[in-house]
Each structure stands twice: as structure tokens, then as C-alpha cells.
Coordinates of N, CA and C and ligand atoms in Angstrom, one line a residue:
M246 N -31.7 116.0 40.8 CA -31.4 114.5 40.9 C -31.6 114.0 42.3
R247 N -32.2 112.9 42.5 CA -32.4 112.3 43.8 C -31.1 111.8 44.4
A248 N -30.9 112.0 45.8 CA -29.7 111.5 46.4 C -29.8 110.0 46.4
K249 N -28.6 109.4 46.3 CA -28.6 107.9 46.2 C -27.4 107.3 46.9
A250 N -27.7 106.2 47.5 CA -26.6 105.6 48.3 C -25.8 104.6 47.4
R251 N -24.9 105.1 46.6 CA -24.1 104.3 45.8 C -22.7 104.7 45.8
P252 N -21.7 103.9 45.3 CA -20.3 104.2 45.5 C -19.8 105.3 44.6
W253 N -20.6 105.8 43.6 CA -20.2 106.8 42.7 C -21.3 107.8 42.4
P254 N -21.0 109.0 42.0 CA -22.0 110.0 41.7 C -22.7 109.7 40.3
G255 N -22.2 109.0 39.4 CA -22.8 108.8 38.1 C -23.8 107.6 38.2
W256 N -24.3 107.3 37.0 CA -25.3 106.2 36.8 C -24.7 105.2 35.8
F257 N -24.8 103.9 36.2 CA -24.3 102.9 35.3 C -25.5 102.1 34.8
I258 N -25.8 102.3 33.5 CA -27.0 101.6 32.9 C -26.6 100.7 31.8
T259 N -27.0 99.5 31.8 CA -26.6 98.5 30.8 C -27.8 98.1 29.9
F260 N -27.5 97.7 28.7 CA -28.5 97.2 27.8 C -28.1 95.8 27.4
E261 N -29.0 94.8 27.6 CA -28.7 93.4 27.3 C -29.8 92.9 26.4
G262 N -29.5 91.7 25.8 CA -30.5 91.0 25.0 C -29.8 90.2 24.0
G263 N -30.5 89.3 23.4 CA -29.9 88.4 22.3 C -29.5 89.3 21.1
D264 N -28.7 88.7 20.3 CA -28.3 89.4 19.1 C -29.5 89.7 18.2
G265 N -29.5 91.0 17.7 CA -30.7 91.4 16.9 C -31.9 91.9 17.6
A266 N -31.8 92.1 19.0 CA -32.9 92.5 19.8 C -33.1 94.0 19.7
G267 N -32.2 94.8 19.2 CA -32.3 96.2 19.0 C -31.8 97.1 20.2
K268 N -30.9 96.5 21.0 CA -30.4 97.3 22.2 C -29.6 98.5 21.7
T269 N -28.8 98.3 20.7 CA -27.9 99.4 20.3 C -28.7 100.7 19.8
V270 N -29.8 100.4 19.1 CA -30.7 101.5 18.7 C -31.2 102.3 19.9
Q271 N -31.7 101.5 20.9 CA -32.2 102.1 22.1 C -31.2 102.9 22.9
L272 N -30.0 102.3 22.9 CA -28.9 102.9 23.7 C -28.6 104.3 23.1
R273 N -28.5 104.3 21.8 CA -28.2 105.6 21.1 C -29.3 106.6 21.3
A274 N -30.5 106.2 21.2 CA -31.6 107.1 21.3 C -31.6 107.7 22.7
L275 N -31.3 106.9 23.7 CA -31.3 107.3 25.1 C -30.2 108.3 25.3
A276 N -29.0 108.0 24.7 CA -27.9 108.9 24.9 C -28.2 110.3 24.3
A277 N -28.9 110.3 23.2 CA -29.2 111.6 22.6 C -30.2 112.4 23.5
F278 N -31.2 111.6 24.0 CA -32.2 112.2 24.9 C -31.5 112.8 26.2
L279 N -30.7 112.0 26.8 CA -30.0 112.5 28.0 C -29.1 113.7 27.8
R280 N -28.5 113.7 26.6 CA -27.6 114.9 26.3 C -28.5 116.1 26.1
K281 N -29.6 115.9 25.5 CA -30.5 117.1 25.4 C -31.0 117.6 26.7
S282 N -31.0 116.7 27.7 CA -31.4 117.1 29.1 C -30.2 117.5 29.9
H283 N -29.1 117.8 29.1 CA -27.8 118.4 29.7 C -27.1 117.4 30.7
M284 N -27.2 116.2 30.4 CA -26.5 115.2 31.2 C -25.2 114.8 30.4
T285 N -24.2 114.5 31.2 CA -22.9 114.0 30.5 C -23.1 112.5 30.4
V286 N -23.0 112.1 29.1 CA -23.2 110.6 28.8 C -22.0 110.0 28.2
V287 N -21.6 108.8 28.6 CA -20.6 108.0 28.0 C -21.2 106.8 27.4
E288 N -21.1 106.7 26.1 CA -21.7 105.5 25.4 C -20.5 104.5 25.2
T289 N -20.8 103.3 25.6 CA -19.7 102.3 25.5 C -20.3 100.9 25.2
R290 N -19.4 100.0 25.0 CA -19.9 98.6 24.7 C -19.0 97.5 25.1
E291 N -19.5 96.3 25.2 CA -18.7 95.2 25.5 C -18.9 94.0 24.5
P292 N -17.9 93.2 24.2 CA -16.6 93.5 24.5 C -16.1 94.7 23.8
G293 N -15.3 95.6 24.5 CA -14.8 96.8 23.8 C -14.7 97.9 24.8
G294 N -14.8 99.2 24.3 CA -14.9 100.3 25.2 C -13.6 100.9 25.7
S295 N -12.4 100.3 25.3 CA -11.1 100.9 25.6 C -10.2 100.4 24.4
R296 N -9.1 100.9 24.3 CA -8.2 100.5 23.1 C -7.9 99.0 23.2
L297 N -7.5 98.6 24.4 CA -7.1 97.2 24.5 C -8.4 96.3 24.4
S298 N -9.5 96.7 25.0 CA -10.7 95.9 24.9 C -11.3 95.8 23.5
E299 N -11.1 96.9 22.7 CA -11.6 96.8 21.3 C -10.7 95.8 20.5
A300 N -9.4 95.8 20.9 CA -8.5 94.8 20.2 C -8.9 93.4 20.5
V301 N -9.3 93.2 21.8 CA -9.8 91.9 22.2 C -11.1 91.5 21.5
R302 N -11.9 92.5 21.3 CA -13.2 92.3 20.6 C -13.0 91.7 19.2
E303 N -12.1 92.4 18.5 CA -11.7 91.9 17.2 C -11.4 90.4 17.2
L304 N -10.6 90.1 18.2 CA -10.1 88.7 18.3 C -11.2 87.7 18.7
V305 N -12.0 88.1 19.7 CA -12.9 87.1 20.2 C -14.2 87.0 19.3
L306 N -14.5 88.0 18.5 CA -15.6 87.8 17.6 C -15.3 87.4 16.2
D307 N -14.0 87.3 15.9 CA -13.5 87.0 14.6 C -14.0 85.6 14.1
A308 N -14.8 85.5 13.1 CA -15.4 84.3 12.6 C -14.3 83.3 12.2
D309 N -13.1 83.7 12.0 CA -12.0 82.8 11.6 C -11.6 81.9 12.8
H310 N -11.8 82.4 14.0 CA -11.4 81.5 15.2 C -12.6 80.6 15.5
D311 N -12.9 79.7 14.5 CA -14.1 78.9 14.8 C -13.8 77.7 15.7
N312 N -12.6 77.6 16.1 CA -12.3 76.5 17.1 C -12.0 77.0 18.5
M313 N -12.4 78.3 18.7 CA -12.1 78.9 20.1 C -12.8 78.1 21.2
S314 N -12.0 77.8 22.2 CA -12.7 77.0 23.3 C -13.5 77.9 24.1
P315 N -14.6 77.4 24.7 CA -15.5 78.2 25.6 C -14.7 78.9 26.7
R316 N -13.7 78.2 27.2 CA -12.9 78.8 28.3 C -12.1 80.0 27.8
A317 N -11.5 79.8 26.7 CA -10.7 80.9 26.1 C -11.6 82.1 25.8
E318 N -12.8 81.8 25.3 CA -13.8 82.9 25.0 C -14.1 83.6 26.3
L319 N -14.3 82.9 27.4 CA -14.7 83.5 28.7 C -13.5 84.4 29.1
F320 N -12.3 83.9 29.1 CA -11.2 84.7 29.6 C -11.0 86.0 28.7
L321 N -11.2 85.8 27.4 CA -11.1 87.0 26.6 C -12.1 88.1 26.9
M322 N -13.4 87.6 27.1 CA -14.5 88.5 27.5 C -14.1 89.3 28.8
L323 N -13.6 88.5 29.7 CA -13.3 89.1 31.0 C -12.0 90.0 31.0
A324 N -11.1 89.6 30.2 CA -9.9 90.5 30.0 C -10.3 91.8 29.5
A325 N -11.2 91.8 28.5 CA -11.7 93.0 27.9 C -12.5 93.8 28.9
R326 N -13.2 93.1 29.8 CA -14.0 93.8 30.8 C -13.1 94.5 31.9
A327 N -12.1 93.8 32.3 CA -11.3 94.3 33.4 C -10.7 95.6 32.9
Q328 N -10.2 95.7 31.7 CA -9.6 96.9 31.2 C -10.6 98.0 31.0
H329 N -11.8 97.6 30.5 CA -12.9 98.6 30.3 C -13.3 99.2 31.6
V330 N -13.5 98.4 32.6 CA -13.9 99.0 33.9 C -12.9 100.0 34.4
E331 N -11.6 99.5 34.4 CA -10.5 100.3 34.9 C -10.3 101.7 34.2
E332 N -10.4 101.6 32.8 CA -10.0 102.7 32.0 C -11.1 103.6 31.6
T333 N -12.3 103.0 31.5 CA -13.4 103.8 31.0 C -14.6 104.0 31.9
I334 N -15.1 102.8 32.4 CA -16.4 102.9 33.2 C -16.2 103.6 34.5
R335 N -15.3 103.1 35.3 CA -15.2 103.6 36.7 C -14.8 105.1 36.7
P336 N -13.8 105.5 35.9 CA -13.5 107.0 35.9 C -14.7 107.8 35.5
A337 N -15.5 107.3 34.5 CA -16.7 108.1 34.1 C -17.8 108.2 35.2
L338 N -18.0 107.1 35.9 CA -18.9 107.1 37.1 C -18.4 108.0 38.2
D339 N -17.1 107.9 38.4 CA -16.6 108.8 39.5 C -16.7 110.3 39.1
A340 N -16.7 110.6 37.8 CA -16.8 111.9 37.3 C -18.3 112.4 37.3
G341 N -19.2 111.5 37.6 CA -20.7 111.8 37.6 C -21.4 111.7 36.3
S342 N -20.8 111.0 35.3 CA -21.5 110.7 34.0 C -22.5 109.6 34.1
V343 N -23.4 109.6 33.1 CA -24.3 108.5 32.9 C -23.5 107.6 31.9
V344 N -23.2 106.4 32.4 CA -22.5 105.4 31.5 C -23.6 104.5 30.9
L345 N -23.7 104.5 29.6 CA -24.7 103.6 28.9 C -23.8 102.5 28.2
C346 N -24.0 101.3 28.7 CA -23.1 100.2 28.2 C -23.9 99.2 27.4
D347 N -23.5 98.9 26.2 CA -24.1 97.9 25.3 C -23.5 96.6 25.7
R348 N -24.2 95.8 26.6 CA -23.8 94.6 27.2 C -22.7 94.8 28.3
Y349 N -22.8 93.8 29.3 CA -21.9 93.8 30.4 C -21.9 92.4 31.0
G350 N -21.8 92.3 32.3 CA -21.6 91.0 33.0 C -22.7 90.0 32.7
D351 N -24.0 90.5 32.6 CA -25.1 89.6 32.4 C -24.9 88.8 31.1
A352 N -24.2 89.5 30.1 CA -24.0 88.8 28.8 C -23.0 87.6 29.0
T353 N -22.1 87.7 30.0 CA -21.2 86.6 30.2 C -22.0 85.5 30.8
Y354 N -22.9 85.8 31.7 CA -23.7 84.7 32.3 C -24.6 84.1 31.2
A355 N -25.2 84.9 30.4 CA -26.2 84.4 29.4 C -25.4 83.6 28.3
Y356 N -24.3 84.1 27.8 CA -23.6 83.5 26.7 C -22.6 82.4 27.2
Q357 N -21.8 82.7 28.1 CA -20.7 81.7 28.5 C -21.3 80.6 29.4
H358 N -22.2 81.0 30.3 CA -22.9 79.9 31.1 C -24.1 79.4 30.4
G359 N -25.1 80.2 30.1 CA -26.3 79.7 29.4 C -26.0 79.1 28.1
G360 N -25.4 79.9 27.2 CA -25.1 79.4 25.8 C -24.1 78.3 25.8
R361 N -22.9 78.5 26.4 CA -21.8 77.6 26.2 C -21.8 76.4 27.3
G362 N -22.6 76.7 28.4 CA -22.7 75.6 29.4 C -21.5 75.6 30.4
L363 N -20.7 76.7 30.5 CA -19.7 76.7 31.5 C -20.3 76.8 32.9
D364 N -19.5 76.3 33.8 CA -20.0 76.3 35.2 C -20.5 77.6 35.7
K365 N -21.7 77.6 36.3 CA -22.3 78.9 36.7 C -21.5 79.6 37.8
G366 N -21.1 78.9 38.8 CA -20.3 79.5 39.9 C -19.0 80.1 39.4
A367 N -18.4 79.4 38.5 CA -17.1 79.9 38.0 C -17.3 81.2 37.2
V368 N -18.3 81.2 36.4 CA -18.6 82.3 35.5 C -18.9 83.5 36.4
V369 N -19.8 83.3 37.4 CA -20.2 84.5 38.3 C -19.0 85.0 39.0
S370 N -18.2 84.1 39.6 CA -17.1 84.7 40.4 C -16.0 85.3 39.6
M371 N -15.8 84.7 38.4 CA -14.7 85.3 37.6 C -15.2 86.6 37.0
H372 N -16.5 86.8 36.7 CA -17.0 88.1 36.3 C -16.8 89.1 37.4
E373 N -17.1 88.7 38.6 CA -17.0 89.6 39.8 C -15.6 90.1 40.0
F374 N -14.7 89.2 39.8 CA -13.2 89.5 39.9 C -12.9 90.5 38.8
A375 N -13.3 90.3 37.6 CA -12.9 91.2 36.5 C -13.6 92.6 36.7
A376 N -14.8 92.6 37.2 CA -15.6 93.8 37.3 C -15.2 94.6 38.5
D377 N -14.5 94.0 39.5 CA -13.9 94.7 40.6 C -15.0 95.6 41.3
G378 N -16.2 95.1 41.5 CA -17.2 95.8 42.3 C -18.0 96.8 41.5
C379 N -17.8 96.8 40.2 CA -18.6 97.7 39.3 C -19.8 97.0 38.8
K380 N -21.0 97.4 39.4 CA -22.2 96.7 39.1 C -23.2 97.7 38.5
P381 N -24.0 97.4 37.5 CA -25.0 98.3 37.0 C -26.0 98.8 38.0
D382 N -26.5 100.0 37.9 CA -27.6 100.5 38.7 C -28.9 100.0 38.1
M383 N -28.9 99.9 36.8 CA -30.1 99.5 36.1 C -29.8 98.7 34.8
T384 N -30.6 97.7 34.5 CA -30.3 97.0 33.2 C -31.6 96.8 32.5
F385 N -31.6 97.2 31.2 CA -32.7 97.0 30.3 C -32.4 95.7 29.5
L386 N -33.3 94.8 29.6 CA -33.2 93.5 28.9 C -34.2 93.6 27.7
L387 N -33.7 93.6 26.5 CA -34.6 93.6 25.3 C -34.8 92.2 24.9
D388 N -36.0 91.7 25.2 CA -36.3 90.3 25.1 C -37.0 90.0 23.8
L389 N -36.4 89.1 23.0 CA -37.0 88.8 21.7 C -36.8 87.3 21.4
D390 N -37.9 86.7 20.8 CA -37.8 85.3 20.4 C -36.6 85.2 19.4
P391 N -35.7 84.2 19.6 CA -34.6 84.1 18.7 C -34.9 83.9 17.2
Q392 N -36.1 83.4 16.9 CA -36.4 83.2 15.5 C -36.6 84.6 14.8
A393 N -37.4 85.5 15.6 CA -37.6 86.9 15.1 C -36.3 87.6 15.0
A394 N -35.4 87.4 16.0 CA -34.1 88.1 16.0 C -33.3 87.7 14.8
K395 N -33.4 86.4 14.4 CA -32.7 85.9 13.3 C -33.1 86.6 12.0
G396 N -34.5 86.8 11.9 CA -35.0 87.5 10.7 C -34.5 88.9 10.6
R397 N -34.4 89.6 11.8 CA -33.8 90.9 11.8 C -32.4 91.0 11.4
M398 N -31.6 90.0 11.9 CA -30.2 89.9 11.6 C -30.0 89.7 10.1
A399 N -30.9 88.9 9.5 CA -30.7 88.6 8.0 C -30.9 89.8 7.2
A400 N -31.6 90.8 7.8 CA -31.9 92.1 7.1 C -30.7 93.0 7.1
R401 N -29.7 92.7 7.9 CA -28.5 93.5 8.0 C -27.3 92.7 7.8
P402 N -27.1 92.2 6.6 CA -26.0 91.3 6.3 C -24.6 91.9 6.5
G403 N -23.6 91.0 6.7 CA -22.2 91.6 6.8 C -21.8 91.8 8.2
Q404 N -22.8 91.7 9.2 CA -22.4 92.0 10.6 C -22.4 90.8 11.5
T405 N -22.5 89.6 10.9 CA -22.6 88.4 11.7 C -21.3 88.0 12.3
T406 N -21.2 87.9 13.6 CA -20.0 87.5 14.3 C -20.0 86.0 14.5
R407 N -18.9 85.5 15.0 CA -18.7 84.1 15.4 C -19.8 83.6 16.3
I408 N -20.2 84.5 17.2 CA -21.2 84.1 18.2 C -22.6 84.2 17.7
D409 N -22.9 85.3 16.9 CA -24.2 85.4 16.2 C -24.5 84.1 15.4
A410 N -23.5 83.6 14.8 CA -23.6 82.5 13.9 C -24.0 81.1 14.5
E411 N -24.0 81.1 15.9 CA -24.4 79.9 16.6 C -25.9 79.5 16.2
K412 N -26.1 78.2 16.4 CA -27.4 77.6 16.0 C -28.6 78.1 17.0
A413 N -29.8 77.8 16.6 CA -31.0 78.3 17.3 C -31.0 77.9 18.8
P414 N -30.7 76.6 19.1 CA -30.7 76.2 20.5 C -29.8 77.0 21.4
F415 N -28.7 77.4 20.9 CA -27.7 78.2 21.6 C -28.4 79.6 22.0
H416 N -29.1 80.2 21.0 CA -29.7 81.5 21.3 C -30.9 81.4 22.2
T417 N -31.6 80.2 22.2 CA -32.7 80.0 23.1 C -32.1 79.9 24.5
R418 N -31.0 79.2 24.7 CA -30.4 79.1 26.0 C -30.0 80.4 26.6
V419 N -29.4 81.3 25.6 CA -29.0 82.6 26.0 C -30.2 83.4 26.5
R420 N -31.3 83.3 25.8 CA -32.5 84.0 26.2 C -33.0 83.6 27.6
D421 N -33.1 82.2 27.7 CA -33.5 81.7 29.0 C -32.7 82.2 30.2
A422 N -31.4 82.2 29.9 CA -30.4 82.6 31.0 C -30.7 84.1 31.4
Y423 N -30.9 84.9 30.4 CA -31.2 86.3 30.6 C -32.4 86.5 31.5
L424 N -33.5 85.7 31.1 CA -34.8 85.8 31.8 C -34.7 85.3 33.2
E425 N -33.8 84.3 33.4 CA -33.6 83.8 34.7 C -32.9 84.9 35.6
L426 N -32.0 85.6 35.0 CA -31.3 86.7 35.8 C -32.3 87.8 36.1
A427 N -33.1 88.1 35.2 CA -34.1 89.2 35.4 C -35.1 88.9 36.5
K428 N -35.4 87.6 36.6 CA -36.3 87.2 37.6 C -35.7 87.3 39.0
R429 N -34.4 86.9 39.0 CA -33.6 86.9 40.2 C -33.4 88.3 40.8
E430 N -33.2 89.3 39.9 CA -32.9 90.7 40.3 C -33.9 91.7 39.7
P431 N -35.2 91.6 40.2 CA -36.2 92.4 39.6 C -36.0 93.9 39.8
K432 N -35.3 94.3 40.8 CA -35.1 95.7 41.0 C -34.2 96.3 40.0
R433 N -33.1 95.6 39.6 CA -32.2 96.1 38.7 C -32.7 96.0 37.2
F434 N -33.4 94.9 36.9 CA -33.8 94.6 35.5 C -35.1 95.2 35.2
R435 N -35.2 95.7 33.9 CA -36.5 96.0 33.3 C -36.5 95.1 32.0
V436 N -37.5 94.2 31.9 CA -37.6 93.4 30.7 C -38.5 94.1 29.8
L437 N -38.0 94.3 28.6 CA -38.8 95.0 27.5 C -39.1 94.1 26.4
D438 N -40.3 94.1 25.9 CA -40.7 93.3 24.8 C -40.1 93.9 23.5
A439 N -39.1 93.3 23.0 CA -38.3 93.9 21.8 C -39.1 93.8 20.5
S440 N -40.2 93.1 20.6 CA -41.0 93.0 19.3 C -41.9 94.3 19.2
R441 N -42.0 95.1 20.2 CA -42.7 96.4 20.1 C -42.0 97.4 19.3
S442 N -42.6 98.5 19.0 CA -42.0 99.5 18.2 C -40.9 100.2 19.0
V443 N -39.9 100.8 18.2 CA -38.8 101.5 18.9 C -39.3 102.6 19.8
G444 N -40.4 103.3 19.4 CA -40.9 104.4 20.2 C -41.5 104.0 21.5
I445 N -42.2 102.9 21.4 CA -42.9 102.3 22.7 C -41.8 101.9 23.7
I446 N -40.8 101.2 23.1 CA -39.7 100.8 24.0 C -39.0 102.0 24.6
Q447 N -38.8 103.0 23.8 CA -38.1 104.2 24.3 C -38.9 104.8 25.5
D448 N -40.2 104.9 25.3 CA -41.1 105.4 26.4 C -41.0 104.7 27.7
R449 N -40.9 103.3 27.5 CA -40.8 102.5 28.7 C -39.5 102.8 29.4
I450 N -38.4 103.0 28.6 CA -37.1 103.2 29.2 C -37.1 104.6 29.9
H451 N -37.7 105.6 29.3 CA -37.8 106.9 30.0 C -38.5 106.8 31.3
T452 N -39.7 106.1 31.2 CA -40.5 106.0 32.5 C -39.7 105.3 33.6
A453 N -39.0 104.2 33.2 CA -38.2 103.5 34.2 C -37.1 104.4 34.8
L454 N -36.5 105.2 34.0 CA -35.3 106.0 34.5 C -35.9 107.2 35.3
R455 N -37.1 107.6 35.0 CA -37.7 108.7 35.8 C -38.0 108.1 37.2
Q456 N -38.6 106.9 37.2 CA -38.9 106.3 38.5 C -37.7 106.1 39.3
Q457 N -36.6 105.8 38.6 CA -35.4 105.5 39.4 C -34.7 106.8 39.8
G458 N -35.1 107.9 39.3 CA -34.5 109.2 39.7 C -33.3 109.6 38.9
V459 N -33.1 109.0 37.7 CA -32.0 109.4 36.9 C -32.2 110.8 36.3
F460 N -33.5 111.1 36.0 CA -33.8 112.5 35.5 C -35.2 112.8 35.8
G461 N -35.5 114.1 35.8 CA -36.8 114.7 35.9 C -37.9 114.1 36.7
R462 N -37.8 113.9 37.9 CA -38.9 113.3 38.7 C -40.0 114.2 38.9
Ligands
TMP717 P1 -22.6 92.9 19.9 O1 -21.9 93.8 20.8 O2 -22.6 93.3 18.5 O3 -23.9 92.5 20.4 O4 -21.7 91.5 19.9 C1 -21.1 91.1 21.0 C2 -21.2 89.5 21.0 O5 -20.4 89.1 22.1 C3 -22.6 89.0 21.2 O6 -22.8 87.9 20.4 C4 -22.6 88.6 22.6 C5 -21.2 88.2 22.9 N1 -20.7 88.4 24.3 C6 -20.4 87.3 25.1 O7 -20.5 86.2 24.6 N2 -20.0 87.4 26.4 C7 -19.9 88.7 26.9 O8 -19.5 88.8 28.1 C8 -20.2 89.8 26.1 C9 -20.0 91.2 26.7 C10 -20.6 89.6 24.8

């Protein structure tokens, strides 16, 4: 493995994208691949990834809370993150693991700022406070037209959360905010066309990680 100037020996890799873009499938496939290559992998997700954060997930995604204010939603996402970083992510990175996280801070920007319209500066600084310096080394953004994503979601009924159920313009704003972030940080982001096959996307992810020195240069 290539020497790298970062605060921890592990790798922090996040997967982002609109609902239905297929990031979870890719994350699991990558975890299996890295384990085969004898790397220690921690698979986790947001909101969630620790006992307290999973309890917050239940609450914040529960379709029953249809009157949740955007600010309350933001605070819950960040409370879940603060605990997740402290209890799960940072210890794993310090121990040299590869942490694969299904959503992280970019989701807060895309959903709570882009989707809900909360103030950009407030969302960014509050996320930074919750994350306490824990920033991904690399982020894969699975980009998909919200209409196509909706079709995919319809094919897996029973999993729709309070946020998935938002109308099309919300999901378009989320997508635009993600793409804006990717443009701003081209070194960290790899934008992947999520309409391509699972295998093609997988190959692109492997190539990017090889270039980055995560494995087998
Ligand atoms: P998912 O993990 O099944 O994709 O669902 C998580 C939902 O939570 C998804 O709709 C995106 C949303 N979310 C936010 O709105 N803000 C956040 O900071 C995070 C991590 C997720």
C-alpha cells in the first residue's frame, strides 16, 4: 500500500447518490472484493452505524413523522453522525480498516440544503462540527435521473422512507446539489453513471481505488 499523508492509517470511502441509485449494491460488492484481497473492511451506513445512530435512523426516516421540520431533521441526521464517527468510524480508521460508508456528510448537503433548502453555510458548518474532522478520502457518487430511480424504487416495494416519498422536484434538487459538490471537489469525488450495469460500475470503482493506492498498484 502506498504511503499517504492522512490523519489515520485506514481508508474512509463513502457512497452517495439519490434514493434508488444502487449505491448499497456497489458498497457490498466492494466490501466482498476487498475482503478477498485480505483487507479489513467495516461496512456501515448513515443515518445509522452505531446503536444510538440506528435508533435515530428509525425515528428520522419513520413515515409517521410526516410533519418533521427540516431543522429537526438536520439535527437528527447530525446527532446520528456525531455518535457514528465517535463510536464506529474513527476507531476503525485508527485501526487501519477500510471503512465503506453508505452516505455521509455530502448527503446532508444534498438533502437538507439542496432538497429542503436549509441555509448552505449553516448546513456545512454544523456537519463539520458533528464530523469532528472526519472527512472521506474518496466518494463515489452514483448519479441517476430521478425518474429512472423512481422506477427502480417501485420495483422494491415496502422500503420507501419518509424522505424517499418526497416529490420529483425535491429529488432533482438533491441530484443537482450532489453534482455541484462533485464539481467543487473533483479529487475526492468519482461520479459514476448509475444507469450502467452493476459490473461496469464495479470496474470503474476498482480502477479508481487502484489509482488512489487503496490496493494493488
Ligand atoms: P438510505 O440509507 O436507505 O439511502 O436512506 C437514508 C435516507 O436518509 C435517504 O433518503 C437520504 C436521507 N439522508 C438525509 O436526508 N441526510 C443525511 O445526512 C443522510 C445521511 C441521509
